[in-house]
PDB file of C-alpha atoms in Angstrom:
ATOM      1  CA  MET A 107       0.155  -0.329  -0.133  1.00 56.00           C
ATOM      2  CA  ARG A 108       1.703   3.265  -1.371  1.00 90.00           C
ATOM      3  CA  LEU A 109       1.383   6.521   0.887  1.00 94.00           C
ATOM      4  CA  ILE A 110       1.180  10.071   0.468  1.00 95.00           C
ATOM      5  CA  TRP A 111       1.433  13.157   1.769  1.00 97.00           C
ATOM      6  CA  TYR A 112      -1.466  15.406   0.816  1.00 97.00           C
ATOM      7  CA  VAL A 113      -0.448  18.984   1.370  1.00 98.00           C
ATOM      8  CA  ALA A 114      -3.790  20.985   1.770  1.00 97.00           C
ATOM      9  CA  TYR A 115      -2.912  24.536   1.631  1.00 97.00           C
ATOM     10  CA  GLY A 116      -7.191  25.955   1.059  1.00 94.00           C
ATOM     11  CA  SER A 117      -9.842  24.666   3.548  1.00 89.00           C
ATOM     12  CA  ASN A 118      -8.938  21.394   3.423  1.00 92.00           C
ATOM     13  CA  MET A 119      -7.030  22.342   6.418  1.00 94.00           C
ATOM     14  CA  ASP A 120      -9.892  22.091   7.763  1.00 87.00           C
ATOM     15  CA  PRO A 121     -10.071  18.217   9.138  1.00 89.00           C
ATOM     16  CA  ALA A 122     -13.501  18.473   9.425  1.00 86.00           C
ATOM     17  CA  ARG A 123     -13.992  20.298   5.682  1.00 84.00           C
ATOM     18  CA  LEU A 124     -11.202  16.708   4.491  1.00 91.00           C
ATOM     19  CA  GLY A 125     -13.782  14.608   5.845  1.00 89.00           C
ATOM     20  CA  TRP A 126     -16.811  15.321   3.379  1.00 87.00           C
ATOM     21  CA  TYR A 127     -14.229  14.527   0.545  1.00 88.00           C
ATOM     22  CA  LEU A 128     -13.316  10.957   2.416  1.00 92.00           C
ATOM     23  CA  SER A 129     -16.798  10.419   3.697  1.00 86.00           C
ATOM     24  CA  GLY A 130     -19.524  11.994   0.870  1.00 87.00           C
ATOM     25  CA  GLY A 131     -21.880  14.330   1.668  1.00 81.00           C
ATOM     26  CA  ARG A 132     -22.833  17.694   1.471  1.00 83.00           C
ATOM     27  CA  PRO A 133     -21.153  19.850   3.918  1.00 75.00           C
ATOM     28  CA  PRO A 134     -22.670  22.939   5.715  1.00 73.00           C
ATOM     29  CA  GLY A 135     -22.961  26.092   3.638  1.00 69.00           C
ATOM     30  CA  GLY A 136     -21.909  24.384   0.207  1.00 70.00           C
ATOM     31  CA  LEU A 137     -23.816  24.052  -2.889  1.00 69.00           C
ATOM     32  CA  ARG A 138     -21.579  20.644  -4.196  1.00 75.00           C
ATOM     33  CA  SER A 139     -22.526  17.001  -2.814  1.00 79.00           C
ATOM     34  CA  TYR A 140     -19.300  14.636  -2.610  1.00 82.00           C
ATOM     35  CA  PRO A 141     -19.251  11.143  -3.369  1.00 85.00           C
ATOM     36  CA  GLY A 142     -16.309  10.420  -1.394  1.00 89.00           C
ATOM     37  CA  CYS A 143     -13.344   7.959  -1.634  1.00 92.00           C
ATOM     38  CA  ARG A 144     -13.308   4.130  -1.594  1.00 92.00           C
ATOM     39  CA  ASP A 145     -11.513   4.208   1.557  1.00 93.00           C
ATOM     40  CA  CYS A 146     -13.454   6.100   4.216  1.00 91.00           C
ATOM     41  CA  ARG A 147     -10.733   5.603   6.648  1.00 95.00           C
ATOM     42  CA  PRO A 148      -9.211   9.497   7.976  1.00 95.00           C
ATOM     43  CA  PRO A 149      -5.687  10.029   7.704  1.00 97.00           C
ATOM     44  CA  ARG A 150      -2.675   8.347   8.864  1.00 96.00           C
ATOM     45  CA  ARG A 151      -1.269  11.253  10.251  1.00 96.00           C
ATOM     46  CA  THR A 152      -1.637  14.777  10.229  1.00 96.00           C
ATOM     47  CA  GLU A 153       0.715  18.278  10.755  1.00 96.00           C
ATOM     48  CA  ALA A 154       1.916  20.745  10.113  1.00 97.00           C
ATOM     49  CA  VAL A 155       3.503  21.955   6.433  1.00 96.00           C
ATOM     50  CA  LEU A 156       5.213  24.932   5.336  1.00 97.00           C
ATOM     51  CA  VAL A 157       6.280  25.258   1.669  1.00 97.00           C
ATOM     52  CA  PRO A 158       8.144  27.585  -0.213  1.00 97.00           C
ATOM     53  CA  GLY A 159       6.124  29.903  -2.502  1.00 97.00           C
ATOM     54  CA  GLY A 160       2.291  31.111  -1.416  1.00 97.00           C
ATOM     55  CA  VAL A 161      -1.732  30.630  -1.790  1.00 98.00           C
ATOM     56  CA  TYR A 162      -3.810  33.211  -4.002  1.00 98.00           C
ATOM     57  CA  PHE A 163      -7.541  33.922  -4.878  1.00 97.00           C
ATOM     58  CA  ALA A 164      -8.498  34.067  -7.886  1.00 96.00           C
ATOM     59  CA  GLY A 165     -11.684  32.781 -10.177  1.00 93.00           C
ATOM     60  CA  GLU A 166     -15.239  31.612  -8.395  1.00 90.00           C
ATOM     61  CA  SER A 167     -15.896  28.518  -6.723  1.00 86.00           C
ATOM     62  CA  ARG A 168     -19.169  26.710  -7.980  1.00 79.00           C
ATOM     63  CA  ALA A 169     -19.173  25.490  -4.103  1.00 74.00           C
ATOM     64  CA  TRP A 170     -18.575  28.013  -1.818  1.00 78.00           C
ATOM     65  CA  THR A 171     -18.787  31.401  -4.441  1.00 85.00           C
ATOM     66  CA  GLY A 172     -16.226  33.641  -4.322  1.00 93.00           C
ATOM     67  CA  GLY A 173     -12.061  33.271  -4.841  1.00 95.00           C
ATOM     68  CA  MET A 174     -10.832  29.949  -4.586  1.00 94.00           C
ATOM     69  CA  ALA A 175      -7.227  29.229  -2.971  1.00 96.00           C
ATOM     70  CA  PHE A 176      -4.267  28.021  -5.321  1.00 97.00           C
ATOM     71  CA  TYR A 177      -0.649  27.530  -4.831  1.00 98.00           C
ATOM     72  CA  ASP A 178       2.359  28.711  -6.554  1.00 97.00           C
ATOM     73  CA  PRO A 179       5.621  27.370  -5.750  1.00 97.00           C
ATOM     74  CA  GLU A 180       7.063  30.333  -7.290  1.00 95.00           C
ATOM     75  CA  LEU A 181       5.718  33.157  -5.527  1.00 96.00           C
ATOM     76  CA  PRO A 182       8.068  34.760  -2.625  1.00 94.00           C
ATOM     77  CA  GLY A 183       7.435  33.656   1.019  1.00 94.00           C
ATOM     78  CA  THR A 184       5.994  30.547   2.568  1.00 96.00           C
ATOM     79  CA  ALA A 185       2.599  28.681   1.798  1.00 98.00           C
ATOM     80  CA  ALA A 186       1.126  27.453   5.395  1.00 98.00           C
ATOM     81  CA  ALA A 187      -0.568  23.862   5.055  1.00 98.00           C
ATOM     82  CA  ARG A 188      -1.133  20.558   6.633  1.00 97.00           C
ATOM     83  CA  GLY A 189       0.007  17.266   5.255  1.00 97.00           C
ATOM     84  CA  TYR A 190      -2.265  14.396   5.249  1.00 98.00           C
ATOM     85  CA  LEU A 191      -1.404  10.921   5.060  1.00 98.00           C
ATOM     86  CA  LEU A 192      -3.375   8.751   3.059  1.00 97.00           C
ATOM     87  CA  THR A 193      -2.830   5.693   0.741  1.00 95.00           C
ATOM     88  CA  ALA A 194      -2.422   6.592  -3.421  1.00 91.00           C
ATOM     89  CA  GLY A 195      -5.654   5.644  -3.604  1.00 92.00           C
ATOM     90  CA  GLN A 196      -7.258   7.999  -0.704  1.00 94.00           C
ATOM     91  CA  PHE A 197      -5.096  10.843  -2.447  1.00 92.00           C
ATOM     92  CA  ALA A 198      -6.053  10.236  -5.591  1.00 90.00           C
ATOM     93  CA  ASP A 199      -9.984  10.034  -4.907  1.00 92.00           C
ATOM     94  CA  ILE A 200      -9.737  13.631  -3.221  1.00 92.00           C
ATOM     95  CA  ALA A 201      -8.089  14.695  -6.265  1.00 87.00           C
ATOM     96  CA  ALA A 202     -10.831  13.603  -9.157  1.00 86.00           C
ATOM     97  CA  GLN A 203     -13.069  15.351  -6.812  1.00 87.00           C
ATOM     98  CA  GLU A 204     -11.257  18.516  -6.307  1.00 82.00           C
ATOM     99  CA  MET A 205     -11.544  18.495 -10.093  1.00 80.00           C
ATOM    100  CA  TYR A 206     -14.860  17.381 -10.713  1.00 79.00           C
ATOM    101  CA  ARG A 207     -14.142  13.853 -12.209  1.00 79.00           C
ATOM    102  CA  PRO A 208     -15.687  10.769 -10.580  1.00 76.00           C
ATOM    103  CA  PRO A 209     -13.477   9.197  -8.062  1.00 78.00           C
ATOM    104  CA  GLY A 210     -12.761   5.411  -8.448  1.00 67.00           C
ATOM    105  CA  ALA A 211      -9.339   5.082  -9.977  1.00 69.00           C
ATOM    106  CA  ASP A 212      -5.395   5.629  -9.241  1.00 73.00           C
ATOM    107  CA  LEU A 213      -3.749   8.236 -10.846  1.00 68.00           C
ATOM    108  CA  ASP A 214      -1.337   7.435 -13.172  1.00 73.00           C
ATOM    109  CA  LEU A 215       0.238  10.906 -12.815  1.00 70.00           C
ATOM    110  CA  ILE A 216       0.846  10.450  -9.564  1.00 79.00           C
ATOM    111  CA  ALA A 217       4.116   8.324  -9.955  1.00 80.00           C
ATOM    112  CA  VAL A 218       4.724  11.596 -12.603  1.00 79.00           C
ATOM    113  CA  ALA A 219       4.333  14.045 -10.150  1.00 82.00           C
ATOM    114  CA  VAL A 220       6.723  12.049  -7.578  1.00 82.00           C
ATOM    115  CA  GLU A 221       9.390  11.442 -10.220  1.00 85.00           C
ATOM    116  CA  ALA A 222       9.185  14.622 -12.269  1.00 81.00           C
ATOM    117  CA  GLY A 223       8.219  17.212  -9.456  1.00 86.00           C
ATOM    118  CA  ARG A 224       4.587  18.396 -11.840  1.00 90.00           C
ATOM    119  CA  ALA A 225       2.224  15.839 -13.651  1.00 89.00           C
ATOM    120  CA  THR A 226      -0.779  18.275 -15.471  1.00 85.00           C
ATOM    121  CA  LEU A 227      -4.451  15.889 -16.247  1.00 81.00           C
ATOM    122  CA  GLY A 228      -5.816  18.396 -18.167  1.00 77.00           C
ATOM    123  CA  PRO A 229      -6.289  22.826 -18.199  1.00 79.00           C
ATOM    124  CA  GLY A 230      -8.792  22.941 -15.135  1.00 75.00           C
ATOM    125  CA  ARG A 231      -8.622  24.692 -11.680  1.00 82.00           C
ATOM    126  CA  TYR A 232      -7.038  21.272  -9.598  1.00 89.00           C
ATOM    127  CA  GLU A 233      -5.688  19.590 -12.663  1.00 87.00           C
ATOM    128  CA  THR A 234      -1.993  19.798 -11.858  1.00 92.00           C
ATOM    129  CA  LEU A 235      -0.361  18.050  -9.787  1.00 91.00           C
ATOM    130  CA  LEU A 236       3.089  19.139  -7.602  1.00 94.00           C
ATOM    131  CA  ARG A 237       5.549  16.887  -5.268  1.00 96.00           C
ATOM    132  CA  VAL A 238       6.483  20.175  -2.705  1.00 96.00           C
ATOM    133  CA  GLY A 239       9.171  18.030  -0.879  1.00 95.00           C
ATOM    134  CA  VAL A 240       9.097  14.255   0.837  1.00 95.00           C
ATOM    135  CA  ARG A 241       8.602  14.170   4.471  1.00 95.00           C
ATOM    136  CA  ASP A 242      10.013  10.452   6.353  1.00 94.00           C
ATOM    137  CA  GLY A 243      10.621   9.377   2.927  1.00 95.00           C
ATOM    138  CA  VAL A 244       7.083   9.286   1.309  1.00 96.00           C
ATOM    139  CA  PRO A 245       6.345  12.400  -1.033  1.00 96.00           C
ATOM    140  CA  MET A 246       4.394  14.991  -1.206  1.00 97.00           C
ATOM    141  CA  LEU A 247       2.117  15.939  -3.494  1.00 95.00           C
ATOM    142  CA  THR A 248      -0.590  18.853  -3.775  1.00 95.00           C
ATOM    143  CA  PHE A 249      -2.703  19.903  -6.837  1.00 92.00           C
ATOM    144  CA  THR A 250      -3.727  23.452  -7.961  1.00 95.00           C
ATOM    145  CA  ALA A 251      -3.590  25.349 -11.263  1.00 94.00           C
ATOM    146  CA  PRO A 252      -1.902  25.589 -14.504  1.00 93.00           C
ATOM    147  CA  TRP A 253      -0.820  29.065 -14.280  1.00 93.00           C
ATOM    148  CA  ARG A 254       0.997  31.623 -12.353  1.00 94.00           C
ATOM    149  CA  ALA A 255      -0.645  33.967 -10.201  1.00 96.00           C
ATOM    150  CA  GLY A 256       0.155  36.683 -12.213  1.00 95.00           C
ATOM    151  CA  GLU A 257      -1.960  35.231 -15.516  1.00 96.00           C
ATOM    152  CA  VAL A 258      -4.872  35.590 -13.669  1.00 96.00           C
ATOM    153  CA  ALA A 259      -7.273  37.832 -11.530  1.00 96.00           C
ATOM    154  CA  TRP A 260      -7.826  37.805  -8.319  1.00 97.00           C
ATOM    155  CA  THR A 261     -11.220  37.204  -6.336  1.00 96.00           C
ATOM    156  CA  ALA A 262     -12.017  37.338  -2.886  1.00 97.00           C
ATOM    157  CA  PRO A 263     -12.717  34.247  -0.783  1.00 96.00           C
ATOM    158  CA  ALA A 264     -15.899  34.068   0.080  1.00 94.00           C
ATOM    159  CA  PRO A 265     -16.365  34.207   4.481  1.00 94.00           C
ATOM    160  CA  VAL A 266     -17.304  30.576   5.028  1.00 90.00           C
ATOM    161  CA  TYR A 267     -14.523  29.275   2.647  1.00 91.00           C
ATOM    162  CA  LEU A 268     -12.058  31.500   4.154  1.00 95.00           C
ATOM    163  CA  GLY A 269     -13.177  30.584   7.522  1.00 93.00           C
ATOM    164  CA  MET A 270     -12.718  27.426   7.108  1.00 90.00           C
ATOM    165  CA  ILE A 271      -9.243  28.006   5.784  1.00 95.00           C
ATOM    166  CA  ALA A 272      -8.827  29.986   8.944  1.00 96.00           C
ATOM    167  CA  ALA A 273      -9.973  26.948  10.982  1.00 93.00           C
ATOM    168  CA  GLY A 274      -7.588  24.942   9.352  1.00 93.00           C
ATOM    169  CA  LEU A 275      -4.517  27.420   9.511  1.00 96.00           C
ATOM    170  CA  ARG A 276      -5.184  27.772  13.335  1.00 94.00           C
ATOM    171  CA  ALA A 277      -5.593  23.996  14.158  1.00 91.00           C
ATOM    172  CA  ALA A 278      -2.789  23.000  11.867  1.00 93.00           C
ATOM    173  CA  HIS A 279      -0.083  25.394  13.457  1.00 95.00           C
ATOM    174  CA  GLY A 280      -1.311  26.333  16.688  1.00 94.00           C
ATOM    175  CA  TRP A 281      -1.397  30.096  15.782  1.00 95.00           C
ATOM    176  CA  SER A 282      -3.170  32.569  17.074  1.00 95.00           C
ATOM    177  CA  VAL A 283      -5.880  34.840  16.104  1.00 96.00           C
ATOM    178  CA  ALA A 284      -3.698  37.601  14.949  1.00 96.00           C
ATOM    179  CA  GLN A 285      -0.839  35.068  13.376  1.00 96.00           C
ATOM    180  CA  THR A 286      -3.950  33.827  11.379  1.00 97.00           C
ATOM    181  CA  VAL A 287      -4.958  37.646  10.393  1.00 97.00           C
ATOM    182  CA  ALA A 288      -1.591  38.956   9.348  1.00 97.00           C
ATOM    183  CA  TYR A 289      -1.318  35.479   7.290  1.00 98.00           C
ATOM    184  CA  LEU A 290      -4.468  35.636   5.501  1.00 98.00           C
ATOM    185  CA  ALA A 291      -4.451  39.816   5.256  1.00 97.00           C
ATOM    186  CA  ASP A 292      -1.081  39.120   2.656  1.00 94.00           C
ATOM    187  CA  ARG A 293      -2.745  36.666   0.307  1.00 97.00           C
ATOM    188  CA  PRO A 294      -3.427  37.895  -3.383  1.00 97.00           C
ATOM    189  CA  GLY A 295      -7.201  38.403  -3.553  1.00 97.00           C
ATOM    190  CA  VAL A 296      -7.695  38.753   0.490  1.00 98.00           C
ATOM    191  CA  ALA A 297      -5.455  42.676   0.610  1.00 96.00           C
ATOM    192  CA  GLY A 298      -7.206  45.013  -0.785  1.00 93.00           C
ATOM    193  CA  HIS A 299     -11.049  43.009  -0.693  1.00 95.00           C
ATOM    194  CA  TRP A 300     -11.226  41.981   3.474  1.00 96.00           C
ATOM    195  CA  THR A 301     -10.236  44.292   5.597  1.00 96.00           C
ATOM    196  CA  ARG A 302      -7.966  43.440   9.004  1.00 96.00           C
ATOM    197  CA  ALA A 303     -11.018  44.096  11.614  1.00 97.00           C
ATOM    198  CA  ASP A 304     -13.272  41.945   9.352  1.00 97.00           C
ATOM    199  CA  LEU A 305     -10.530  39.226   9.347  1.00 97.00           C
ATOM    200  CA  THR A 306     -10.262  39.019  12.835  1.00 97.00           C
ATOM    201  CA  ASP A 307     -14.292  38.891  13.196  1.00 97.00           C
ATOM    202  CA  LEU A 308     -13.950  35.944  10.862  1.00 95.00           C
ATOM    203  CA  VAL A 309     -11.374  34.414  12.462  1.00 95.00           C
ATOM    204  CA  VAL A 310     -12.558  34.595  16.119  1.00 94.00           C
ATOM    205  CA  ALA A 311     -15.801  32.857  14.826  1.00 91.00           C
ATOM    206  CA  ALA A 312     -14.037  30.185  12.874  1.00 83.00           C
ATOM    207  CA  PRO A 313     -13.231  27.149  15.278  1.00 73.00           C
ATOM    208  CA  ALA A 314      -9.762  26.001  15.669  1.00 64.00           C
ATOM    209  CA  ARG A 315     -10.917  22.231  15.111  1.00 60.00           C
TER     210      ARG A 315
END
């Protein structure tokens, strides 16, 4: 059984949010139902992760409205994330659901991404797999858009979506309200759209699981 670290940098940093991808169903406040994974067991481990690059918000989510989180390894700085130790099949099924594809088939591109560092299944929003490191001998993978942050217009994320990201950041990294606000306030798509006062209210209201 091959294992993969799934590196989540968006709403899936919140373990409750990830649970909907694993077990299926529709999360509260969402517009989309998820079929779930073939193997719905929880992750074997979870760990706080920092990877080079940055997170930005663009496009419009079909599940939450507002901008979606994407990772660009060439942005300056460090992206805060959460690593989930999953089977390769679980990772493939989560990736398929993010790509609006039916889960249930292993992705050959996982091996390509592990070896080459990058693999693209299609032109869609989360159809590019990236290897962002190795931990305990296990490859660390995430998925993002094929474009760079500077190639698209940035859009503000919806409150419910940003609240899940805030909850995930606090739970994964043990950050204070102030640390979480400072991190989010600088993200492209948040900066200029969300005030620090509004972010503070959002972070305070978001449960740190």
